[in-house]
Coordinates of C-alpha atoms in Angstrom, one line a residue:
X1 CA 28.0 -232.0 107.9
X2 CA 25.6 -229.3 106.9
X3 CA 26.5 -225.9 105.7
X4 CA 24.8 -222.9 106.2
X5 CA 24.2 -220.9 102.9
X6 CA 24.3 -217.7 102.7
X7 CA 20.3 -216.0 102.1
X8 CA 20.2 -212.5 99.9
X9 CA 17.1 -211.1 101.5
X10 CA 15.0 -208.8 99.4
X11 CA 15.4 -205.0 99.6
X12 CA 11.8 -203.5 101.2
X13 CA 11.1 -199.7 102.0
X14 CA 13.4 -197.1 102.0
X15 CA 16.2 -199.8 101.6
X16 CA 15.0 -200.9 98.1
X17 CA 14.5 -197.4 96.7
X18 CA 17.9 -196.5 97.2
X19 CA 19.4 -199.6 96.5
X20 CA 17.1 -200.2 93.1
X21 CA 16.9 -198.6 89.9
X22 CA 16.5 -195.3 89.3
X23 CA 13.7 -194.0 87.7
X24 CA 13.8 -192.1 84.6
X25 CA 11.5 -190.8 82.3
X26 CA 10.3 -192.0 78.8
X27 CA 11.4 -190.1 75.9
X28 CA 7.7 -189.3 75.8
X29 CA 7.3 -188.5 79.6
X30 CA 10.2 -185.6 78.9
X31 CA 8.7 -184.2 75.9
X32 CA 5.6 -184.6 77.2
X33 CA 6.1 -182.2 80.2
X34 CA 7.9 -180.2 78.1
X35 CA 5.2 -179.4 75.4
X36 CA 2.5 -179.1 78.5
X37 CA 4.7 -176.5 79.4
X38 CA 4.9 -174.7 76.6
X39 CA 1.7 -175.2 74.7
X40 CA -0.3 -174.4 78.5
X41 CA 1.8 -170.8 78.3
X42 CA 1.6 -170.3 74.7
X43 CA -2.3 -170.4 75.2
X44 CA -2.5 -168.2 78.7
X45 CA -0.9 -165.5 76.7
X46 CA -3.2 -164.9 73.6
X47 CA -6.4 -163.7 74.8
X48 CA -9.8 -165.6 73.8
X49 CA -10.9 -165.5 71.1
X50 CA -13.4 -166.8 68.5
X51 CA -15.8 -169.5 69.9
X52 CA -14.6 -169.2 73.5
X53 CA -17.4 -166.1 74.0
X54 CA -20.1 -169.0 73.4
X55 CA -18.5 -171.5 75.5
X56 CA -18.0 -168.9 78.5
X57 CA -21.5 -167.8 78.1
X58 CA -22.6 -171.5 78.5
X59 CA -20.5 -171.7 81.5
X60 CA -22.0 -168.0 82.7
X61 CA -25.8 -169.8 82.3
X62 CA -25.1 -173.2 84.1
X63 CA -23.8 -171.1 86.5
X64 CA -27.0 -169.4 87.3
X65 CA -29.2 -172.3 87.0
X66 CA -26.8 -175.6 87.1
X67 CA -30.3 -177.6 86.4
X68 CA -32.6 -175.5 84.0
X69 CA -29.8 -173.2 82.1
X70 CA -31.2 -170.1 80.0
X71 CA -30.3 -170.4 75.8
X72 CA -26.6 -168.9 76.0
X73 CA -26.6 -165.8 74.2
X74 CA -29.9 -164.7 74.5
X75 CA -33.1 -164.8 77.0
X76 CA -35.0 -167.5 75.3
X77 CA -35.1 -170.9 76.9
X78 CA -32.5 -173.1 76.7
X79 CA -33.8 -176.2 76.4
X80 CA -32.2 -178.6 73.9
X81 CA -28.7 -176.9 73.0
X82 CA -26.3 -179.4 72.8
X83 CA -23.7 -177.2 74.4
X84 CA -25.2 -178.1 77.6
X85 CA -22.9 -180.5 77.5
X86 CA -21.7 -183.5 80.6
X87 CA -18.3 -181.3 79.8
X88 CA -20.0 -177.6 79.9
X89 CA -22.2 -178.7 83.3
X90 CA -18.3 -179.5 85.1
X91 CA -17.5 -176.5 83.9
X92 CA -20.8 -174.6 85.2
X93 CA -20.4 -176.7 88.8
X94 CA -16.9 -176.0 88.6
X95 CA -17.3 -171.8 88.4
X96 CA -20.7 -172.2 91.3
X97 CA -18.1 -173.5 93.4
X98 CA -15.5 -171.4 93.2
X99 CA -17.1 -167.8 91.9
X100 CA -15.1 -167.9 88.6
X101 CA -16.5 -166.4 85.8
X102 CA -16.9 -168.3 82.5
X103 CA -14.2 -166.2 80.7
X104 CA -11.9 -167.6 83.5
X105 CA -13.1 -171.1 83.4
X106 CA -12.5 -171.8 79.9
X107 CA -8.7 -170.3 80.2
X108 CA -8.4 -172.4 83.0
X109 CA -9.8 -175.7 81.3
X110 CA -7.3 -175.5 78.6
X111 CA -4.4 -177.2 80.5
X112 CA -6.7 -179.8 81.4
X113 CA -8.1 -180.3 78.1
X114 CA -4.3 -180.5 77.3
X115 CA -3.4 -183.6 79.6
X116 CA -6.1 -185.1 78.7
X117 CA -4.8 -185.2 75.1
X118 CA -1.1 -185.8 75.5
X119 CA -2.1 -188.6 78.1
X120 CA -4.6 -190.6 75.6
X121 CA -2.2 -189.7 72.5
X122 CA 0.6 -191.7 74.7
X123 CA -1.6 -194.6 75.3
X124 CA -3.2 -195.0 72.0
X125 CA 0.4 -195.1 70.1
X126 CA 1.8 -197.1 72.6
X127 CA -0.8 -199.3 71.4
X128 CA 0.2 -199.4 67.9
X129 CA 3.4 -199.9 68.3
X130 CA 6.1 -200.3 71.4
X131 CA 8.8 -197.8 70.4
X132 CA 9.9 -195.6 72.7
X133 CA 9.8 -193.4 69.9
X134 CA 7.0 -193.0 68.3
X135 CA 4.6 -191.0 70.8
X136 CA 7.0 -188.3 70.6
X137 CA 7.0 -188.5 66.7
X138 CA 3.1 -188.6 67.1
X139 CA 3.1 -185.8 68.5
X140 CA 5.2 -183.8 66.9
X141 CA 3.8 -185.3 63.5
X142 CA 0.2 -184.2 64.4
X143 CA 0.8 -180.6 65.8
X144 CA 2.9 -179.5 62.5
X145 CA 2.4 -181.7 59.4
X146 CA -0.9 -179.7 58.2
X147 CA -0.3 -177.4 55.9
X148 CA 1.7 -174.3 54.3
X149 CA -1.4 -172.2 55.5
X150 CA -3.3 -171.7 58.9
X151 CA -6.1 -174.0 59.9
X152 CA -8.0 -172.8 62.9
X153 CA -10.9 -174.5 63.8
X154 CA -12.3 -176.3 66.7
X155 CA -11.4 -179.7 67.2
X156 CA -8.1 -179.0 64.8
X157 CA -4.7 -180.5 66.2
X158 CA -2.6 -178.0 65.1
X159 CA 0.2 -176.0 67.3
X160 CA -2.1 -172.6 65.8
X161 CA -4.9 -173.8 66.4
X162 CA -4.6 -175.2 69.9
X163 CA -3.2 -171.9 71.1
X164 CA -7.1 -170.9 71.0
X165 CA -9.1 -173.5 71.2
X166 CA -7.6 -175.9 74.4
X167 CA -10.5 -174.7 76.3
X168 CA -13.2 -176.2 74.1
X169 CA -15.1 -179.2 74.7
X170 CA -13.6 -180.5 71.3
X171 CA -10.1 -180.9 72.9
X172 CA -11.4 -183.0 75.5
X173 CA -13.7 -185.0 72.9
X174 CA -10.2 -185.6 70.8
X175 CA -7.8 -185.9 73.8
X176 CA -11.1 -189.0 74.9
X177 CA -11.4 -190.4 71.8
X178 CA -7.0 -191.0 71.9
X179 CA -8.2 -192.7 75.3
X180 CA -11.5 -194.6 73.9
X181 CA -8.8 -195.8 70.7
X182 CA -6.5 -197.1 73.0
X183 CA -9.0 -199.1 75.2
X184 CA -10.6 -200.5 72.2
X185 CA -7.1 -201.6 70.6
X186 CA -6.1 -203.1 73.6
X187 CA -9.3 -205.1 73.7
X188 CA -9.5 -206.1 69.8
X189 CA -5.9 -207.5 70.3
X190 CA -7.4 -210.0 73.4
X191 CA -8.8 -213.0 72.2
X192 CA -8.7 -214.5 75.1
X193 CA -12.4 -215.7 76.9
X194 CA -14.5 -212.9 78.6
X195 CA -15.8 -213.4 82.1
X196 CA -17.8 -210.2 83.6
X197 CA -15.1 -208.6 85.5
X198 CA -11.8 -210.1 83.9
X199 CA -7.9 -209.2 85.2
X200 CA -7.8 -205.6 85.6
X201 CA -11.0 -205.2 83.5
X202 CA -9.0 -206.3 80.5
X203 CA -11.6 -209.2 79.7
X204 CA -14.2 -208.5 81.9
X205 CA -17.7 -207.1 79.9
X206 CA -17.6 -204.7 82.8
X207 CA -14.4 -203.4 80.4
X208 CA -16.1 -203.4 77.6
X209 CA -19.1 -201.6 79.3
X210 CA -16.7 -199.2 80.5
X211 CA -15.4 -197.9 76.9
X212 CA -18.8 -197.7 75.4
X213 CA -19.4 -195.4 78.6
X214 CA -16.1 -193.1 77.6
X215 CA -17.7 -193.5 74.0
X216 CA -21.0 -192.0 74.9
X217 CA -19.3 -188.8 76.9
X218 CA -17.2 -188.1 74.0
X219 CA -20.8 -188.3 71.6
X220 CA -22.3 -186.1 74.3
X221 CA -19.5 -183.7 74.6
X222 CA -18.8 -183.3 71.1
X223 CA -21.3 -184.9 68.4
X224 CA -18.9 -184.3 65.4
X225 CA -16.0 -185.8 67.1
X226 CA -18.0 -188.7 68.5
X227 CA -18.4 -189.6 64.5
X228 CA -14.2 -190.0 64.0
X229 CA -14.5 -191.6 67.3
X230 CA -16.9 -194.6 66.1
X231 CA -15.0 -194.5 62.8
X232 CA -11.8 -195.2 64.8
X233 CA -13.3 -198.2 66.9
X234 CA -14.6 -200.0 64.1
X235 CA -11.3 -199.8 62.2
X236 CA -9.3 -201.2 65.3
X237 CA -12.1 -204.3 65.9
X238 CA -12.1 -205.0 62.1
X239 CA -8.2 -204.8 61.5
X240 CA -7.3 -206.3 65.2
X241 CA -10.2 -208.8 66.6
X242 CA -10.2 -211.7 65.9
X243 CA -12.3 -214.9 66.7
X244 CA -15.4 -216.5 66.7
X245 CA -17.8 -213.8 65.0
X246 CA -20.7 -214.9 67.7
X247 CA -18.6 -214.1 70.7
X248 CA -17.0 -210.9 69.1
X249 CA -20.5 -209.6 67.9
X250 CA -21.6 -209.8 71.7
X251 CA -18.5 -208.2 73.2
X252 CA -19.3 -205.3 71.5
X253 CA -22.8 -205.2 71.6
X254 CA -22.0 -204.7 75.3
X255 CA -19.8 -201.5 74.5
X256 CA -22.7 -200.1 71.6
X257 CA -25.3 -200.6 73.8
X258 CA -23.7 -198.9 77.0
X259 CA -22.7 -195.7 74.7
X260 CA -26.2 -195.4 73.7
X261 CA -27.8 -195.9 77.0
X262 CA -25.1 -192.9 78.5
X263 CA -25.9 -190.3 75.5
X264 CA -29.9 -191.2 75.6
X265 CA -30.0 -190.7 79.1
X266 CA -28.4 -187.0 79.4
X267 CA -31.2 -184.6 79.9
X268 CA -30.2 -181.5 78.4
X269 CA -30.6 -182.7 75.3
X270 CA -31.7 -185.0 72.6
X271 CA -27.7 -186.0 70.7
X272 CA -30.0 -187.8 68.3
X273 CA -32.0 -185.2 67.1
X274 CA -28.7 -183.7 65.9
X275 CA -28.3 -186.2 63.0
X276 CA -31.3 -184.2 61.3
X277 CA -30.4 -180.7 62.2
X278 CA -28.6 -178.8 59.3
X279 CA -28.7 -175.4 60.7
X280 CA -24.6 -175.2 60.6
X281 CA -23.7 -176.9 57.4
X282 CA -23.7 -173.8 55.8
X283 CA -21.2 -172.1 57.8
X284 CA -18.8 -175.2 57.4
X285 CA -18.6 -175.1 53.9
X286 CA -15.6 -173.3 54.2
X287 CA -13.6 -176.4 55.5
X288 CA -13.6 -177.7 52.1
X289 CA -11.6 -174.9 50.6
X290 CA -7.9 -174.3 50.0
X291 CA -7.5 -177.9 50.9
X292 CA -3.8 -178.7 49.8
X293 CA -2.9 -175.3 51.2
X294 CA -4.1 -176.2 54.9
X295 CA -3.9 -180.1 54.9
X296 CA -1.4 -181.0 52.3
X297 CA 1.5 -181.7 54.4
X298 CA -0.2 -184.8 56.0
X299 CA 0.1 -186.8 53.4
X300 CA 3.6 -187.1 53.7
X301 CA 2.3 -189.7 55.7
X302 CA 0.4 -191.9 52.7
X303 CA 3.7 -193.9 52.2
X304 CA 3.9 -195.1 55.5
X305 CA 0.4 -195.9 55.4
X306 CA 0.8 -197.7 52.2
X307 CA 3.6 -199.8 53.8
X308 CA 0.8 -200.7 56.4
X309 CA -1.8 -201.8 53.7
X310 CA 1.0 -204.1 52.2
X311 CA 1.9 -205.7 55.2
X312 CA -1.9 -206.6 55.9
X313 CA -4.8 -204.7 53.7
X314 CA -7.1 -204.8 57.3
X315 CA -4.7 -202.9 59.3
X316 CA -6.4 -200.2 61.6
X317 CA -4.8 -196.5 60.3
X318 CA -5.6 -197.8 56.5
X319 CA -9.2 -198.7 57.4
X320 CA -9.8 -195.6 59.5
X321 CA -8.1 -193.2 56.8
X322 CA -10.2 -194.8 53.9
X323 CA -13.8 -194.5 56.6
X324 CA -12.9 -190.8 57.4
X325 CA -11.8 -190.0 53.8
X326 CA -15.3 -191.0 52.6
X327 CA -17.0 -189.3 55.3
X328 CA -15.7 -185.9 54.5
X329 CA -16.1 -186.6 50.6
X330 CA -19.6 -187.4 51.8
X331 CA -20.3 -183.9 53.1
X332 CA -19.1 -182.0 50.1
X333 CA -21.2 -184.2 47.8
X334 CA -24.1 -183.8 49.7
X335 CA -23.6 -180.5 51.4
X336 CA -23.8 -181.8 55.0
X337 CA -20.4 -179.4 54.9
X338 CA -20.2 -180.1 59.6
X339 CA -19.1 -183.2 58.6
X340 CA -15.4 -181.6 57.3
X341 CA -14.7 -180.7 61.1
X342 CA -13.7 -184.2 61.5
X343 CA -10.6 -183.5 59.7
X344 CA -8.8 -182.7 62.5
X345 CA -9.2 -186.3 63.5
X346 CA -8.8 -187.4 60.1
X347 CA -5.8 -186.6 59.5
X348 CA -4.5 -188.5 62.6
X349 CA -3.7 -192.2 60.7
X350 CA -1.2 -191.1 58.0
X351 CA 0.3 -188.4 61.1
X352 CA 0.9 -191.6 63.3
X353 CA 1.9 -194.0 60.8
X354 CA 4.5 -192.1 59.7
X355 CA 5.4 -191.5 63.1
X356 CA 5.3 -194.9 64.0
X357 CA 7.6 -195.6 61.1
X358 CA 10.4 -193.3 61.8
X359 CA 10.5 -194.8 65.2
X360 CA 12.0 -197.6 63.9
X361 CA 15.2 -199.0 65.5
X362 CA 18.6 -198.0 63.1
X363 CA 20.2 -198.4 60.6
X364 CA 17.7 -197.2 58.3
X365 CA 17.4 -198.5 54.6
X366 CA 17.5 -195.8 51.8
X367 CA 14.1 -195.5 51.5
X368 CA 12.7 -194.8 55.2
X369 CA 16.4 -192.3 55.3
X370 CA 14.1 -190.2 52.6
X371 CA 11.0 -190.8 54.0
X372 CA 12.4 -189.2 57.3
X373 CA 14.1 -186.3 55.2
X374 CA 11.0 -185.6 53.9
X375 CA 8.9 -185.8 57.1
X376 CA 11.5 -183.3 58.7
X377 CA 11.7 -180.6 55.9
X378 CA 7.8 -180.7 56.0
X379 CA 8.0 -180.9 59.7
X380 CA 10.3 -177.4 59.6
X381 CA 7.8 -175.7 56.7
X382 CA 5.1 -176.1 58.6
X383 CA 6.5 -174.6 61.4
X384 CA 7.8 -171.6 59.9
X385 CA 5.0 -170.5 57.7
X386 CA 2.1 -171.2 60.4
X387 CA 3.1 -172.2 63.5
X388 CA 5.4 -170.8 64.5
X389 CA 4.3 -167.4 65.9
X390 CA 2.1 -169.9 68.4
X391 CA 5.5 -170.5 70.5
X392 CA 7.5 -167.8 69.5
X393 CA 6.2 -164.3 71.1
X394 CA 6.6 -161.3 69.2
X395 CA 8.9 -159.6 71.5
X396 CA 11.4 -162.5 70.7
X397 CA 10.4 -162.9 67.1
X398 CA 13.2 -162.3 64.4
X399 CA 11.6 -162.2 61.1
X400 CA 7.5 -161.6 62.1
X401 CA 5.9 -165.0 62.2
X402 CA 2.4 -165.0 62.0
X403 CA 0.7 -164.7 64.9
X404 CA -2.4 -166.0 67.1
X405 CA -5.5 -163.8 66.9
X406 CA -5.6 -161.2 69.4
X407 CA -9.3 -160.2 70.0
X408 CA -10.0 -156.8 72.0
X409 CA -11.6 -157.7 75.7
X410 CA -14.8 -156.2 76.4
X411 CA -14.4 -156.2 80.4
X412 CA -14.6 -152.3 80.4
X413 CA -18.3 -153.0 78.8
X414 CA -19.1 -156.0 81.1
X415 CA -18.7 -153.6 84.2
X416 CA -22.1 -151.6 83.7
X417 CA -23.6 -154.3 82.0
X418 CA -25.4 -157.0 84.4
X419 CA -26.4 -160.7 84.2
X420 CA -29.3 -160.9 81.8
X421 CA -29.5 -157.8 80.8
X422 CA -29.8 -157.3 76.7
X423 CA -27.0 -156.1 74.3
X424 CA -27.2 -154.8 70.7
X425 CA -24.4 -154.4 68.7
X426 CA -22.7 -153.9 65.5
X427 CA -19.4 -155.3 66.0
X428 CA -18.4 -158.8 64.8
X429 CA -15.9 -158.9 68.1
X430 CA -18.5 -157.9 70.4
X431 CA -21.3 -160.5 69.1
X432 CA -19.3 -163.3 69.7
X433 CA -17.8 -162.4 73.1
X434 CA -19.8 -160.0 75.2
X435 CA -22.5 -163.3 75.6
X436 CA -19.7 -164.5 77.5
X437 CA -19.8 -162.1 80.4
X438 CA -23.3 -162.9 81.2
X439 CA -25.1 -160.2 78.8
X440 CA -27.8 -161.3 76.3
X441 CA -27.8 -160.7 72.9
X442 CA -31.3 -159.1 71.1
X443 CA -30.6 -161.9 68.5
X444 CA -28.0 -164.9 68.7
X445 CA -24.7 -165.4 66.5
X446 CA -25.1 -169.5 65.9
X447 CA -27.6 -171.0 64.9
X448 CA -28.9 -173.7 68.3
X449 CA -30.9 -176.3 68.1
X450 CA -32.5 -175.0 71.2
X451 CA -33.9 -171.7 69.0
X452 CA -35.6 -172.3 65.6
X453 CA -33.8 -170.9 62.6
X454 CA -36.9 -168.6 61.5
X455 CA -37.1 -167.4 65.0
X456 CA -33.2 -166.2 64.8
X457 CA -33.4 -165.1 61.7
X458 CA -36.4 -162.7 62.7
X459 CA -34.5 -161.5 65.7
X460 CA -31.3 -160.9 63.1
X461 CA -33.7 -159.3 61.2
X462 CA -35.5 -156.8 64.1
X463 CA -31.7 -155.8 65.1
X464 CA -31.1 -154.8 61.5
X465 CA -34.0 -152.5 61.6
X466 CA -32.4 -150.9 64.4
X467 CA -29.5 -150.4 63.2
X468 CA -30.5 -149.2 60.1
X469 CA -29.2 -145.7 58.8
X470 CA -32.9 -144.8 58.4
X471 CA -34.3 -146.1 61.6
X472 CA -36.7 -143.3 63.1
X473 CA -36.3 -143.3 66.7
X474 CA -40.1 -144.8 67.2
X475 CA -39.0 -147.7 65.3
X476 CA -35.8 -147.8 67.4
X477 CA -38.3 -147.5 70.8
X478 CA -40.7 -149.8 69.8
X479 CA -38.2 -152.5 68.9
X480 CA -36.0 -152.0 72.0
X481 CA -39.2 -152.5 74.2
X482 CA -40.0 -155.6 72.4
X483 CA -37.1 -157.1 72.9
X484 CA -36.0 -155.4 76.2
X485 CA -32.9 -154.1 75.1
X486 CA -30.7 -152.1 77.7
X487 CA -27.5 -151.7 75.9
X488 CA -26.2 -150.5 73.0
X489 CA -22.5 -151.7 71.7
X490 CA -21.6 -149.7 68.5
X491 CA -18.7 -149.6 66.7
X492 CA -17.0 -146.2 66.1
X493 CA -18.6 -146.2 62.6
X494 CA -21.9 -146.1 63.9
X495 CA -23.6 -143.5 65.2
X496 CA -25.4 -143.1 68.7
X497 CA -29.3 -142.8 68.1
X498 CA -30.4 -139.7 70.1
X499 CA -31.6 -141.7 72.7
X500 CA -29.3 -143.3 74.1
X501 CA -26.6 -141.9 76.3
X502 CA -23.0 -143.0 76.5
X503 CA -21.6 -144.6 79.5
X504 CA -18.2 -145.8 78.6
X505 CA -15.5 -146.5 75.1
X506 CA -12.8 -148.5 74.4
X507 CA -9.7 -146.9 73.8
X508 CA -8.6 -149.5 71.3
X509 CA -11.2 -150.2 69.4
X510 CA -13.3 -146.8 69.8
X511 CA -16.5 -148.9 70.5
X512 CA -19.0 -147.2 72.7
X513 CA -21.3 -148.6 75.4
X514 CA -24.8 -146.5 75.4
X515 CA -27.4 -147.1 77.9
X516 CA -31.1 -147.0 75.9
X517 CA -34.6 -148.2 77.8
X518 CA -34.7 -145.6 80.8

């Protein structure tokens, strides 16, 4: 006699969503969302500053000429700069589209530049290690273990630093390269065969095209951080790939050669030529001071990456520590100082293998209990004596942490001054930021490949004349004709020549807007 057994039937549709697991977040998902949060305010309220006059200026030129973009702080041609960028050209699309000025692009372009970050830092330590853990310890590992003092510079990790430079092309290079790391790991740790398109790419040299792709955006986007970048990948394939050398040699000859066909083919620029340019070495030297001051707190990471070099001498953090470490000492030795900027990258191995570390699953031995202790009180000093007036505003400030810069805006000046037309000034503010409302400077701020150094230097020069104490007002004509000036923007230290006439001042900084040229 046959008996009819009973038949569960899966759960489909609304059915299995409320009869299957919940969904919760990963410890990294919460924190996540909760440092986008804060980090995307903390940077809305400090106003621009610093570099992001240059990179709104960019934005202001693509947007009056997407394909054939003017030099961005001055009317020369622009032919060249590497700022015109596959990142800066969004951005100039981005404001054609929707009438934003570059000052309001690049504040909007720091949350983005944000995800983009916390997303590929996710991946890429998911990738070194499967704790829940240890993303969240990344994180917090590379925002505050710097140092005792601030170190604000573009491409720098810090909680500080990002509250003024999110909207720079350098925290979409870093936030890529997390992504680039991650794809490369993933790959180094397959040794299985390669077909042309493999299961979900992860074989396939379509993949492996595919990350030499991401790897020649980030070279294009940010030159400097494409060098951590390439340091990075060739630590993961020498610590993780294995098998036959042949095979493995033309895997990546596939990602190499699809990076360099990406970066040779933008037209803005030549990313090569770069290698031979040291215009900016000299204003980089600075990176190479005070260096236990501003970095010294990351290596309370060196133990855990010592415990990585005993447990295999090829692992991928020791390998790209020891490449970066000689890349830096490189530029002090030979004065190519642009190459300390990759410190903010640098400084990522010992900050993720301690994280990793203290991830670990408990009980803890004695010596990872002190390892954490220390990691923590370093963790806390960091955060009080730099960081943290980034989070903490000064209204709700206790004891008057150091804050953010707070630059002066210059839109009272930018209203009588339009597109193209040319600005002296005096003030170190105003150099770096009026640029960025569309106004040309008589003679640019940074050096550009775009502009020969003499050239600049002879504009620098001219402006000094006219500003000169002893300036006769034919000098002051002559020079103003040459260079078509229209605007004066003095400081309240300098005197108005005689023939100029004042149209507007700031009441914060007393700085004055004077109209010359008729």
């Amino acid at each position: 006699m046959s008996q009819t057994l009973p038949v569960r039937w899966t759960a489909r549709g609304a059915t299995a969503l409320r009869g299957g697991r919940p969904w919760r977040p990963t410890p990294y998902q919460f924190a996540g969302f909760l440092f986008f949060l804060v980090m995307s305010l903390a940077y809305w309220r400090v106003p621009l500053c610093c570099d992001a006059g240059q990179h709104a200026a960019v934005v202001e030129r693509l947007r009056a000429d997407l394909l054939h973009p003017r030099h961005p702080s001055a009317d020369l041609p622009g032919a060249g700069s590497p700022y015109y960028s596959p990142y800066a050209v969004v951005q100039g699309l981005f404001a054609r589209l929707t009438g934003l000025t570059g000052w309001e692009v690049v504040k909007l372009t720091g949350p983005v530049n944000l995800l983009v970050l916390l997303t590929g830092l996710g991946r890429f330590v998911r990738v070194l290690s499967p704790r829940p853990w240890a993303p969240v310890l990344a994180l917090g590992a590379m925002t505050l273990l710097w140092g005792t003092e601030r170190a604000w510079w573009s491409g720098y990790l810090g909680l500080m630093s990002m509250t003024g430079t999110l909207g720079y092309p350098s925290a979409c290079a870093a936030g890529l390269t997390f992504w680039a790391w991650a794809l490369t790991g993933a790959r180094a740790r397959d040794a299985g065969p390669v077909r042309f398109v493999g299961p979900s790419g992860q074989r396939g040299l379509a993949g492996y095209a595919g990350t030499g792709v991401l790897y020649g955006v980030i070279l294009l986007v940010h030159p400097i951080t494409s060098v951590a970048a390439g340091l990075g990948a060739v630590a993961l394939v020498a610590g993780w790939q294995r098998g036959r050398r042949a095979a493995v040699a033309a895997r990546w000859a596939v990602t190499c050669g699809a990076a360099l066909l990406v970066a040779g083919s933008w037209p803005y620029f030549d990313v090569f030529a770069l290698a031979t340019d040291g215009s900016v070495d000299a204003m980089h030297r600075g990176l190479y001071l005070r260096l236990g001051e501003r970095y010294g707190l990351a290596l309370l990471g060196l133990p855990a990456l010592w415990l990585r070099w005993r447990r295999s001498a090829r692992d991928p953090l020791v390998l790209m520590f020891a490449a970066d470490c000689l890349v830096v000492a490189y530029g002090w030795v030979s004065g190519h100082y642009t190459y300390g900027r990759i410190l903010g990258l640098a400084l990522v191995p010992p900050q993720f293998a301690l994280a990793v570390e203290l991830a670990a699953a408990r009980p803890w031995p004695v010596w990872r209990r002190v390892l954490g202790g220390a990691a923590a009180a370093g963790a806390c000093a960091g955060f009080l004596t730099v960081h943290a007036g980034a989070v903490v505003p000064r209204a709700l400030d206790p004891v008057g942490f150091a804050q953010p810069p707070r630059w002066p805006s210059y839109d009272w000046a930018a209203r009588y001054i339009r597109p193209g037309e040319v600005v002296i000034t005096d003030g170190y503010y105003a150099v770096h930021a009026i640029a960025g409302h569309g106004a040309n400077l008589a003679a640019p701020a940074w050096p550009d490949p775009a502009l020969d150094e003499r050239q600049r230097r002879r504009l620098l020069a001219d402006v000094r004349a006219y500003l000169a104490p002893d300036s006769t007002r034919t000098e002051r004509t002559a020079l103003a004709r040459r260079h078509r000036v229209r605007w004066l923007l003095l400081t309240r230290w300098h005197p108005v020549p005689e023939e100029a006439v004042v149209v507007a001042w700031s009441r914060r900084t007393g700085e004055v807007l004077a109209r010359v040229g008729g």
